[in-house]
Structure formats: structure tokens, C-alpha cells
C-alpha positions as a printed NumPy array, in Angstrom:
array([[ -0.671,  39.826,  31.602],
       [ -2.755,  36.726,  31.208],
       [ -2.3  ,  33.409,  32.924],
       [ -2.486,  30.16 ,  31.013],
       [ -5.463,  27.936,  31.641],
       [ -5.173,  24.224,  31.006],
       [ -7.778,  23.25 ,  28.442],
       [-10.053,  20.404,  29.454],
       [ -9.857,  17.536,  26.98 ],
       [-12.811,  15.56 ,  25.741],
       [-12.945,  11.813,  26.362],
       [-11.697,  10.731,  22.929],
       [ -9.064,  13.445,  22.797],
       [ -7.696,  12.333,  26.18 ],
       [ -7.735,   8.689,  25.103],
       [ -5.735,   9.541,  21.988],
       [ -3.293,  11.581,  24.074],
       [ -2.696,   8.655,  26.419],
       [ -2.182,   6.307,  23.486],
       [  0.37 ,   8.711,  22.011],
       [  2.187,   9.036,  25.334],
       [  2.302,   5.263,  25.737],
       [  3.703,   4.814,  22.223],
       [  6.393,   7.41 ,  22.901],
       [  7.47 ,   5.551,  26.028],
       [  7.37 ,   2.232,  24.148],
       [  9.8  ,   3.679,  21.579],
       [ 12.472,   3.655,  24.282],
       [ 11.524,   0.657,  26.415],
       [  9.51 ,  -2.539,  26.23 ],
       [  5.808,  -2.159,  27.131],
       [  6.36 ,  -4.601,  29.995],
       [  8.788,  -2.117,  31.578],
       [  6.486,   0.915,  31.325],
       [  4.126,   1.482,  34.233],
       [  0.768,   3.213,  34.317],
       [  2.284,   5.686,  36.789],
       [  4.872,   6.708,  34.182],
       [  2.224,   7.116,  31.498],
       [  0.095,   9.21 ,  33.858],
       [  3.05 ,  11.42 ,  34.778],
       [  4.04 ,  11.931,  31.144],
       [  0.428,  12.86 ,  30.281],
       [  0.193,  15.254,  33.255],
       [ -2.729,  13.456,  34.901],
       [ -3.246,  11.185,  37.887],
       [ -3.064,   7.395,  37.842],
       [ -6.798,   7.016,  38.7  ],
       [ -7.668,   9.251,  35.765],
       [ -5.82 ,   6.913,  33.383],
       [ -8.063,   4.105,  34.621],
       [-11.065,   6.344,  33.982],
       [-10.25 ,   6.203,  30.254],
       [ -8.891,   2.668,  30.105],
       [-10.257,  -0.074,  32.376],
       [ -6.892,  -1.739,  32.829],
       [ -3.226,  -1.651,  31.935],
       [ -3.63 ,  -4.217,  29.172],
       [ -6.429,  -2.284,  27.466],
       [ -4.196,   0.8  ,  27.171],
       [ -1.318,  -1.28 ,  25.839],
       [ -3.598,  -2.94 ,  23.297],
       [ -4.947,   0.435,  22.124],
       [ -1.401,   1.787,  21.732],
       [ -0.234,  -1.306,  19.882],
       [ -3.319,  -1.16 ,  17.637],
       [ -2.296,   2.335,  16.523],
       [  1.284,   1.155,  15.99 ],
       [  0.067,  -1.867,  14.008],
       [ -2.072,   0.367,  11.768],
       [  0.937,   2.624,  11.198],
       [  3.191,  -0.322,  10.379],
       [  0.673,  -1.828,   7.947],
       [  0.486,   1.498,   6.088],
       [  4.26 ,   1.428,   5.567],
       [  3.735,  -1.33 ,   2.988],
       [  1.448,   0.817,   0.845],
       [  3.143,   2.134,  -2.286],
       [  1.933,   3.483,  -5.658],
       [  2.072,   0.72 ,  -8.256],
       [  4.22 ,   2.656, -10.693],
       [  7.718,   1.892, -11.901],
       [  9.942,  -1.181, -11.457],
       [  9.058,  -3.568,  -8.644],
       [ 12.573,  -3.469,  -7.199],
       [ 12.447,   0.302,  -6.683],
       [  9.006,   0.031,  -5.097],
       [ 10.174,  -2.616,  -2.64 ],
       [ 13.216,  -0.508,  -1.73 ],
       [ 10.899,   2.348,  -0.749],
       [  8.678,  -0.04 ,   1.225],
       [ 11.672,  -1.421,   3.125],
       [ 12.844,   2.129,   3.837],
       [  9.534,   2.984,   5.501],
       [  9.46 ,  -0.373,   7.309],
       [ 12.881,   0.254,   8.841],
       [ 11.89 ,   3.848,   9.657],
       [  9.19 ,   2.344,  11.864],
       [ 11.562,  -0.233,  13.371],
       [ 14.119,   2.495,  14.054],
       [ 11.557,   4.81 ,  15.678],
       [  9.838,   2.14 ,  17.794],
       [ 12.628,  -0.356,  18.44 ],
       [ 11.76 ,  -1.742,  21.9  ],
       [  8.027,  -1.66 ,  21.196],
       [  8.476,  -3.392,  17.836],
       [ 10.699,  -6.028,  19.422],
       [  8.23 ,  -6.674,  22.247],
       [  5.284,  -6.797,  19.848],
       [  6.941,  -9.361,  17.579],
       [  8.479, -11.483,  20.323],
       [  5.495, -11.421,  22.695],
       [  5.422, -11.006,  26.461],
       [  3.012, -10.511,  29.373],
       [  1.892,  -7.085,  28.151],
       [  1.616,  -7.937,  24.466],
       [  0.908, -11.646,  24.364],
       [ -2.884, -11.479,  24.456],
       [ -5.112, -12.871,  21.739],
       [ -5.928,  -9.286,  20.724],
       [ -2.32 ,  -8.284,  20.152],
       [ -1.564, -11.568,  18.412],
       [ -4.424, -10.76 ,  16.055],
       [ -2.91 ,  -7.299,  15.487],
       [  0.399,  -8.856,  14.459],
       [ -1.403, -11.187,  12.061],
       [ -3.306,  -8.244,  10.58 ],
       [ -0.037,  -6.437,   9.806],
       [  1.362,  -9.538,   8.122],
       [ -1.816,  -9.97 ,   6.098],
       [ -1.822,  -6.306,   5.05 ],
       [  1.79 ,  -6.64 ,   3.882],
       [  0.917,  -9.843,   2.018],
       [ -2.008,  -8.216,   0.204],
       [  0.098,  -5.19 ,  -0.746],
       [  2.883,  -7.316,  -2.234],
       [  0.366,  -9.313,  -4.295],
       [ -1.05 ,  -6.035,  -5.598],
       [  2.418,  -4.976,  -6.721],
       [  2.801,  -8.301,  -8.506],
       [ -0.591,  -7.866, -10.171],
       [ -1.837, -11.183,  -8.773],
       [ -5.296, -11.668,  -7.269],
       [ -5.345, -15.458,  -6.969],
       [ -1.814, -16.472,  -5.959],
       [ -0.645, -20.02 ,  -6.645],
       [  0.677, -21.94 ,  -3.606],
       [  4.351, -21.361,  -4.428],
       [  3.87 , -17.6  ,  -4.72 ],
       [  2.023, -17.486,  -1.401],
       [  4.93 , -19.367,   0.148],
       [  7.462, -16.92 ,  -1.315],
       [  5.627, -13.786,  -0.18 ],
       [  4.791, -14.999,   3.33 ],
       [  8.322, -16.359,   3.804],
       [  9.757, -13.003,   2.739],
       [  7.547, -11.091,   5.19 ],
       [  8.722, -13.373,   8.011],
       [ 12.314, -12.837,   6.881],
       [ 11.858,  -9.054,   7.011],
       [ 10.528,  -9.327,  10.579],
       [ 13.346, -11.546,  11.818],
       [ 15.977,  -9.422,  10.053],
       [ 14.652,  -6.289,  11.733],
       [ 14.695,  -7.959,  15.165],
       [ 18.287,  -9.123,  14.704],
       [ 19.311,  -5.681,  13.422],
       [ 17.867,  -4.012,  16.525],
       [ 20.256,  -6.058,  18.663],
       [ 23.29 ,  -3.853,  18.119],
       [ 22.549,  -2.472,  14.621],
       [ 25.837,  -3.945,  13.423],
       [ 24.971,  -3.898,   9.716],
       [ 24.273,  -0.597,   7.905],
       [ 20.537,  -0.177,   7.626],
       [ 20.506,   0.762,   3.93 ],
       [ 22.458,  -2.368,   3.084],
       [ 19.894,  -4.499,   4.898],
       [ 17.008,  -2.81 ,   3.078],
       [ 18.617,  -3.598,  -0.292],
       [ 19.515,  -7.109,   0.828],
       [ 15.918,  -7.833,   1.791],
       [ 14.7  ,  -6.74 ,  -1.641],
       [ 17.351,  -8.991,  -3.18 ],
       [ 16.14 , -11.767,  -0.86 ],
       [ 12.674, -11.429,  -2.362],
       [ 14.095, -11.843,  -5.859],
       [ 16.19 , -14.819,  -4.728],
       [ 13.218, -16.581,  -3.145],
       [ 11.188, -16.007,  -6.299],
       [ 14.05 , -17.265,  -8.485],
       [ 14.472, -20.488,  -6.52 ],
       [ 10.73 , -21.113,  -6.692],
       [ 10.768, -20.371, -10.437],
       [ 13.365, -23.117, -10.908],
       [ 10.735, -25.625,  -9.76 ],
       [  7.54 , -24.165, -11.203],
       [  6.76 , -22.797, -14.671],
       [  4.033, -20.482, -13.37 ],
       [  6.537, -18.85 , -11.025],
       [  9.061, -18.735, -13.86 ],
       [  6.579, -16.803, -15.989],
       [  5.925, -14.349, -13.162],
       [  9.651, -13.831, -12.61 ],
       [ 10.227, -13.194, -16.327],
       [  7.444, -10.589, -16.228],
       [  9.035,  -8.874, -13.205],
       [ 12.517,  -8.814, -14.72 ],
       [ 11.241,  -7.536, -18.071],
       [ 10.281,  -4.254, -16.401],
       [ 13.53 ,  -3.884, -14.439],
       [ 16.24 ,  -1.514, -15.741],
       [ 19.732,  -2.947, -16.053],
       [ 20.999,  -0.534, -13.395],
       [ 18.01 ,  -1.125, -11.077],
       [ 17.736,  -3.036,  -7.814],
       [ 17.378,  -6.496,  -9.35 ],
       [ 19.991,  -5.704, -11.993],
       [ 22.386,  -4.917,  -9.163],
       [ 21.717,  -8.352,  -7.669],
       [ 22.403, -10.093, -10.983],
       [ 25.68 ,  -8.184, -11.315],
       [ 26.753,  -9.199,  -7.815],
       [ 25.956, -12.856,  -8.494],
       [ 27.802, -12.864, -11.815],
       [ 30.859, -11.396, -10.083],
       [ 30.894, -14.379,  -7.714],
       [ 31.131, -16.911, -10.542],
       [ 34.647, -18.312, -11.075],
       [ 36.468, -17.126, -14.165],
       [ 36.513, -19.705, -16.988],
       [ 39.721, -21.677, -17.307],
       [ 41.959, -20.591, -20.195],
       [ 41.386, -22.724, -23.302],
       [ 44.197, -24.967, -24.493],
       [ 45.854, -25.245, -21.093]])
């Protein structure tokens, strides 16, 4: 019989372990409610040893949130093949996977607080938004966006954030419905902008030309048509 021997971790390996432990705890509670003692206990080490790898509580939180921010930014990456509506549906599915897995941490990160309100974490949030913005422009095939398009894309990203935060408070709307609704919201924002700007109108025509009739945007058009009142009978 052999007895198990705990393997000694290297510095970077231990740092990554502590970051992973912190993120796991953040998936259930806000970072402000998680103590260093709890992180140390979950990692199987002493509190002083945590401070050996991270100089303070905030530095560990920032490292954990940096990993989460990188993960979230990657959720917006998608091969640029096929109709835009289907691509955005897949993006929203991965975005809500993250929100679902890291609810309290996502909420705290986006709303701010003592543990996550530093200039570093604010910069992390901005980096996620910028990564999402760049990815959407890539899907649209635009490198130099006109002002109205920038407004549409950035407004839609903010809408996705706020929708996710509201959804986390009770999850009262089916998640898949919200994912589809957000993709429809993107089309609606683009359509309203196209009504005021010919450049946006041209972009919208290009998007819709590649959409199948039974696709995501086709579904939106069908729903809107169904809302229109029936024409009055002629000769009445």
C-alpha cells in the first residue's frame, strides 16, 4: 500500500488554482461576500499563503475577474459563415451560458461594488465591450463604421448586458426566448437607423439579402406582419 503525497505546486500553478477557486465561489455569491479565508479553505492552504501569492484581497479579485472577462470576450467570437441572424443566435447562447454559470459574479462585475469597482476592473469591463463591438463589426464586414452603425452596435451591447442582469433577478423569462429577442432587437435597432440614413439602409439590405425566409430575421418579420391589423373589407 502506498500513501498519497500532496504535490507541491509551482508559483504560477498555485496562482492559477487560487484564481479558479475564487471564480468558482463567485459563481454562487458576489465577490464582496467571499472572504480570503473561504478562498484559502477551498484551495486547501492557509490564509497567509494566499497573501504570499497575491499581495491583497483586491489583487486576487482583479486577477479572477480578468480571467472571467477574457472568457466572456471570447464568447462573442464566431466563424463568419452563414446568415448573420444564426451567428448572433449562437453568440447570444454562449453569452447567456456565461451569465448562467457566473450569475452573482457577472452581476457584481457589471454593477460595480467595493471589490470590483477599481479602475482596473472598470477597464476590464470596457475591454469586454470593445471586444464584442469589434466582433460584431467583423460579422457585418465593416472596418470603418459610420456614426449611426457605431451607435446601433454599442447600444445593442449595452442592451444585452442590461437584459442579462434583469434576467438574473428571478429568471422569469425563458432564456432561449431572450436570446432570440436580443437578436431581433439588433435587427430592430438597425432597421430604425436605416429609416433615417441611406448608408444604414444599404447595410440592412445587404444583411437581409443573405437571410433565409425561415431564419432568425425572417421569423421577426413574420411576427411583425402578424401584428398588423387586417385590412378593412372593400365596399363596406
